[in-house]
XYZ file of C-alpha atoms in Angstrom:
360
model
C -59.085 65.657 -72.060
C -62.561 64.388 -71.256
C -63.493 64.119 -67.611
C -64.274 60.430 -68.113
C -60.846 59.574 -69.463
C -58.324 58.536 -66.840
C -54.931 59.896 -67.851
C -53.029 57.169 -65.999
C -55.068 54.435 -67.698
C -54.414 56.060 -71.064
C -50.673 56.098 -70.355
C -50.695 52.440 -69.317
C -52.644 51.243 -72.382
C -50.510 53.302 -74.747
C -47.329 52.042 -73.058
C -48.355 48.417 -73.645
C -49.334 49.096 -77.262
C -46.009 50.784 -77.978
C -44.022 47.949 -76.412
C -45.880 45.425 -78.578
C -45.052 47.571 -81.603
C -41.329 47.383 -80.884
C -40.673 50.561 -78.907
C -37.717 50.217 -76.542
C -39.561 51.249 -73.377
C -39.004 50.027 -69.854
C -40.345 50.527 -66.379
C -38.351 53.709 -65.950
C -40.006 55.328 -68.979
C -43.445 54.271 -67.709
C -42.980 55.792 -64.266
C -41.433 58.896 -65.795
C -44.652 59.343 -67.780
C -46.720 58.947 -64.618
C -44.542 61.596 -62.961
C -45.322 63.921 -65.871
C -49.063 63.250 -65.481
C -48.887 64.008 -61.768
C -46.990 67.182 -62.590
C -49.942 68.536 -64.569
C -49.119 67.330 -68.081
C -52.241 65.142 -68.281
C -54.856 67.846 -67.927
C -55.433 68.164 -71.663
C -55.163 65.620 -74.439
C -52.824 67.593 -76.765
C -50.387 68.418 -73.960
C -50.225 64.787 -72.803
C -49.747 63.592 -76.387
C -46.839 65.974 -76.994
C -45.244 65.105 -73.655
C -45.379 61.338 -74.194
C -44.167 61.675 -77.767
C -41.204 63.704 -76.560
C -40.339 61.157 -73.863
C -40.887 57.909 -75.776
C -40.072 58.610 -79.441
C -36.540 58.848 -80.808
C -37.222 59.160 -84.558
C -39.792 60.547 -86.984
C -41.013 57.077 -87.892
C -41.688 56.340 -84.233
C -43.563 59.632 -83.933
C -45.834 58.674 -86.850
C -46.452 55.239 -85.349
C -47.086 56.882 -81.980
C -49.840 59.084 -83.454
C -51.639 56.066 -84.942
C -51.541 54.081 -81.705
C -52.594 57.171 -79.751
C -55.794 57.491 -81.801
C -56.513 53.770 -81.384
C -56.185 53.977 -77.601
C -58.343 57.125 -77.468
C -61.103 55.399 -79.471
C -60.890 52.361 -77.202
C -61.264 54.461 -74.058
C -64.112 56.493 -75.530
C -65.969 53.300 -76.462
C -65.775 52.199 -72.830
C -67.484 55.354 -71.566
C -70.985 54.819 -70.036
C -73.920 55.991 -72.211
C -75.448 59.341 -71.248
C -78.551 59.283 -69.045
C -81.682 60.283 -71.008
C -84.361 62.366 -69.321
C -88.035 61.759 -70.125
C -89.881 64.985 -70.948
C -92.878 65.825 -68.826
C -92.221 63.068 -66.303
C -90.018 63.198 -63.257
C -88.878 59.818 -61.992
C -88.143 59.783 -58.299
C -87.246 57.228 -55.669
C -90.819 57.110 -54.302
C -92.166 55.858 -57.627
C -89.321 53.369 -57.803
C -90.383 51.906 -54.454
C -94.113 51.863 -55.281
C -93.729 50.141 -58.645
C -92.426 46.787 -57.311
C -95.123 46.662 -54.622
C -97.894 47.173 -57.189
C -96.490 44.498 -59.435
C -96.449 42.041 -56.527
C -99.990 42.893 -55.391
C -101.671 42.424 -58.769
C -100.066 39.587 -60.701
C -100.718 39.640 -64.448
C -103.438 37.335 -65.801
C -102.298 34.017 -67.131
C -103.563 33.126 -70.598
C -103.693 29.539 -71.707
C -102.265 28.829 -75.097
C -103.707 25.829 -76.863
C -101.340 23.713 -78.839
C -102.564 23.269 -82.408
C -101.506 20.147 -84.283
C -99.175 20.721 -87.185
C -100.746 20.021 -90.583
C -99.651 16.875 -92.368
C -96.662 17.170 -94.632
C -95.331 20.346 -93.028
C -92.354 20.135 -90.680
C -90.893 22.925 -88.599
C -87.906 24.602 -90.173
C -84.677 24.361 -88.139
C -83.625 27.497 -86.339
C -80.436 29.162 -87.581
C -77.424 28.302 -85.507
C -75.730 31.301 -83.950
C -71.960 31.161 -83.508
C -70.738 31.213 -79.924
C -69.940 34.624 -78.500
C -66.205 35.201 -78.314
C -65.316 38.385 -76.427
C -62.615 40.588 -77.874
C -59.243 40.349 -76.264
C -58.843 43.077 -73.684
C -55.376 44.216 -72.785
C -54.915 43.771 -69.071
C -52.992 46.439 -67.243
C -49.859 44.929 -65.810
C -49.234 45.771 -62.179
C -45.763 47.267 -62.302
C -43.527 47.415 -59.284
C -42.126 50.742 -58.169
C -38.636 51.319 -59.514
C -36.295 54.279 -59.182
C -32.812 54.524 -60.746
C -31.344 55.495 -57.365
C -33.024 55.698 -54.007
C -32.918 58.476 -51.433
C -31.029 56.180 -49.073
C -28.346 55.363 -51.664
C -27.778 59.073 -52.231
C -27.282 59.693 -48.519
C -24.839 56.789 -48.294
C -22.777 57.898 -51.296
C -22.425 61.499 -50.144
C -20.617 60.304 -47.008
C -17.543 59.524 -49.099
C -17.185 63.117 -50.280
C -14.562 64.211 -47.739
C -11.431 66.355 -47.631
C -10.266 66.163 -44.039
C -7.791 68.771 -42.774
C -6.838 69.740 -39.194
C -8.867 72.727 -38.188
C -11.106 71.849 -35.288
C -10.659 72.084 -31.517
C -7.785 70.265 -29.776
C -9.893 67.616 -28.053
C -9.005 64.299 -29.715
C -7.047 61.923 -27.466
C -3.801 60.727 -29.054
C -3.264 57.357 -27.377
C 0.055 56.489 -29.029
C 1.556 59.910 -28.254
C 0.354 59.684 -24.649
C 1.957 56.242 -24.170
C 5.187 57.393 -25.822
C 5.532 60.460 -23.595
C 4.700 58.484 -20.451
C 7.381 55.894 -21.315
C 9.918 58.602 -22.093
C 9.339 60.606 -18.892
C 8.818 57.589 -16.644
C 5.509 58.735 -15.216
C 2.066 59.796 -16.449
C 1.443 63.487 -16.165
C -1.347 64.337 -18.641
C -2.866 62.891 -21.810
C -1.827 64.182 -25.214
C -4.497 65.667 -27.463
C -4.368 66.673 -31.090
C -6.525 68.880 -33.259
C -9.788 67.520 -34.589
C -10.018 67.091 -38.372
C -12.593 69.071 -40.284
C -14.221 68.273 -43.623
C -13.235 71.098 -45.953
C -14.856 69.606 -49.049
C -16.869 72.008 -51.181
C -19.454 70.983 -53.771
C -21.156 72.856 -56.599
C -24.064 71.212 -58.422
C -25.102 72.316 -61.913
C -28.548 70.819 -62.552
C -30.383 70.765 -65.883
C -33.998 71.798 -65.322
C -37.230 71.556 -67.369
C -37.406 70.384 -70.975
C -36.328 66.775 -71.382
C -35.254 66.719 -67.720
C -38.824 67.245 -66.491
C -39.428 63.528 -65.700
C -36.275 63.472 -63.549
C -37.124 66.394 -61.283
C -37.765 64.021 -58.406
C -34.226 62.636 -58.625
C -32.528 66.002 -59.032
C -34.519 67.423 -56.125
C -33.475 64.508 -53.904
C -29.899 64.873 -55.123
C -29.679 68.491 -53.984
C -31.553 67.894 -50.717
C -29.402 64.925 -49.680
C -26.197 66.802 -50.526
C -27.192 69.780 -48.367
C -28.875 67.898 -45.524
C -27.089 64.547 -45.558
C -25.060 65.289 -42.439
C -21.560 65.093 -43.986
C -21.453 68.478 -45.699
C -22.955 71.580 -44.172
C -25.464 73.515 -46.227
C -22.977 76.368 -46.703
C -20.506 73.896 -48.254
C -22.968 72.957 -51.017
C -24.223 75.281 -53.751
C -26.765 74.302 -56.402
C -27.334 76.184 -59.641
C -29.792 75.398 -62.412
C -29.936 75.819 -66.174
C -32.003 74.606 -69.112
C -30.385 72.441 -71.790
C -27.006 74.244 -71.809
C -25.537 76.744 -69.314
C -24.846 80.135 -70.823
C -23.313 83.224 -69.321
C -25.871 82.948 -66.519
C -27.137 80.122 -64.338
C -29.984 80.278 -61.833
C -30.061 79.964 -58.060
C -33.599 78.503 -57.962
C -35.421 75.607 -59.607
C -37.900 77.942 -61.317
C -35.089 79.710 -63.198
C -36.108 83.115 -61.857
C -32.909 84.220 -60.055
C -30.048 84.569 -62.563
C -26.442 84.501 -61.386
C -23.456 85.196 -63.614
C -21.463 82.022 -64.250
C -18.204 83.931 -63.854
C -19.312 85.042 -60.401
C -19.998 81.429 -59.419
C -16.600 80.260 -60.636
C -14.809 83.024 -58.725
C -15.842 81.293 -55.489
C -14.152 78.016 -56.499
C -10.655 76.697 -55.972
C -8.799 73.631 -57.225
C -10.212 71.541 -54.376
C -13.851 72.354 -55.147
C -15.841 69.379 -56.410
C -18.295 69.923 -59.256
C -21.122 67.670 -60.386
C -23.157 68.332 -63.541
C -26.576 66.654 -63.823
C -28.026 66.623 -67.340
C -29.088 64.224 -70.102
C -26.807 66.099 -72.570
C -29.267 65.520 -75.404
C -29.590 61.762 -74.839
C -33.304 61.959 -73.963
C -34.250 63.086 -77.477
C -31.331 61.393 -79.208
C -30.206 64.606 -80.889
C -26.695 65.680 -81.798
C -26.683 69.432 -82.366
C -23.516 71.334 -83.164
C -24.647 74.475 -81.326
C -25.296 72.497 -78.163
C -21.918 70.760 -78.403
C -20.102 74.076 -78.763
C -21.906 75.633 -75.794
C -21.361 72.546 -73.631
C -17.675 72.390 -74.561
C -17.199 76.045 -73.611
C -18.957 75.432 -70.291
C -16.848 72.375 -69.432
C -13.592 74.144 -70.337
C -14.561 77.071 -68.107
C -15.093 74.674 -65.203
C -11.842 72.821 -65.832
C -9.892 76.076 -65.571
C -11.131 76.497 -61.989
C -11.403 72.939 -60.655
C -10.115 69.474 -61.467
C -12.659 67.211 -59.726
C -15.549 67.390 -62.214
C -18.052 64.615 -62.967
C -21.212 64.396 -65.082
C -24.288 62.454 -63.969
C -26.652 61.464 -66.794
C -30.173 60.189 -65.950
C -30.346 58.309 -69.257
C -28.699 54.849 -69.516
C -25.495 54.443 -71.512
C -27.408 52.744 -74.328
C -29.211 56.024 -75.057
C -26.006 58.068 -75.263
C -24.950 56.581 -78.589
C -25.610 58.882 -81.512
C -26.475 61.872 -79.317
C -24.540 64.827 -77.969
C -23.968 62.889 -74.743
C -21.644 60.475 -76.555
C -19.280 63.333 -77.437
C -19.632 65.176 -74.129
C -18.583 61.978 -72.327
C -15.199 62.392 -74.014
C -14.724 65.812 -72.415
C -15.651 65.018 -68.822
C -16.198 61.710 -66.950
C -19.887 60.868 -67.417
C -21.831 58.240 -65.479
C -25.449 57.012 -65.562
C -27.744 57.938 -62.699
C -27.856 54.602 -60.897
C -26.227 53.299 -57.736
C -22.923 52.319 -59.356
C -22.762 55.381 -61.584
C -23.453 57.752 -58.707
C -20.770 56.091 -56.587
C -18.239 56.477 -59.417
C -19.219 60.120 -59.880
C -18.569 60.731 -56.173
C -15.130 59.120 -56.530
C -14.280 61.527 -59.354
C -15.610 64.444 -57.298
C -13.205 63.349 -54.538
C -10.312 63.668 -56.957
C -9.854 60.013 -57.870
C -9.089 59.156 -61.486
C -11.849 56.969 -63.045
C -10.815 53.482 -64.086
């Protein structure tokens, strides 16, 4: 992409053009595109074009319309570029000459020549000047100042994780039992010592399976916050939370890092689970592109069945809204496992399922 072209301005102009052409785009799609630009997908024109087409188009007709509007926006931005500076051969213009020129023009004013008015000959009248139409500037699309919007905030994630609890006695005996102390004092007739009971401990365990790269690239900020708040939110200890990553569909191996460089056998991960382990899958399940592929459905079904054999509290968090699930693989996957959109209400419901509650 040319150095003069601002990638963010190109995204904004193209976003407005597509909305006027009937594309179903909202603020979330706009900020997802800006996230992609900041992630390095705006360094070249072809890469940015492919990325935006992947994120914003759901059919071949929309892709064709996208290409036409893309070229129009590119031509508009190129027409707004400043003209190149021309150098005069054999003459170097410097600031000293620029300062001397005005002073010379003020010192020696140009001579004034008197123009004599000649009478017009008889029978000849001056022809009227042609009337020029008023200048009407072309309509320029103004960039709308959009407010920052995220499907779910960092604070909402921290708040929701607090409900993921499975309290069992297992701590030190240091909690005062007031009712038992009063009962024993009344029974014995005098107070000898307070009664303590064992402190409860949160034995909840959580495994996150996070879809990475591909169509999930614009949602990396949310998935990163999701993992960080689960591990460092204060309710669960870091050793109680495990995060594994995959791309599109988990296979026989998942990965222990976001860069998908440290493979771990899925069977080995499931061996560490029990029936009380909570599992949360984070993926668009094909809803971002609107595809419904049989191979993906088979692989996803096998993955979900493998999880259900080890644990019962399984939920699916989809970053795409419910409207985008229809006609894609996500619509069928939602029949296998409880699936919720990645917003405040959906995340809260996913936590309830991870706690073992049956969704309404």
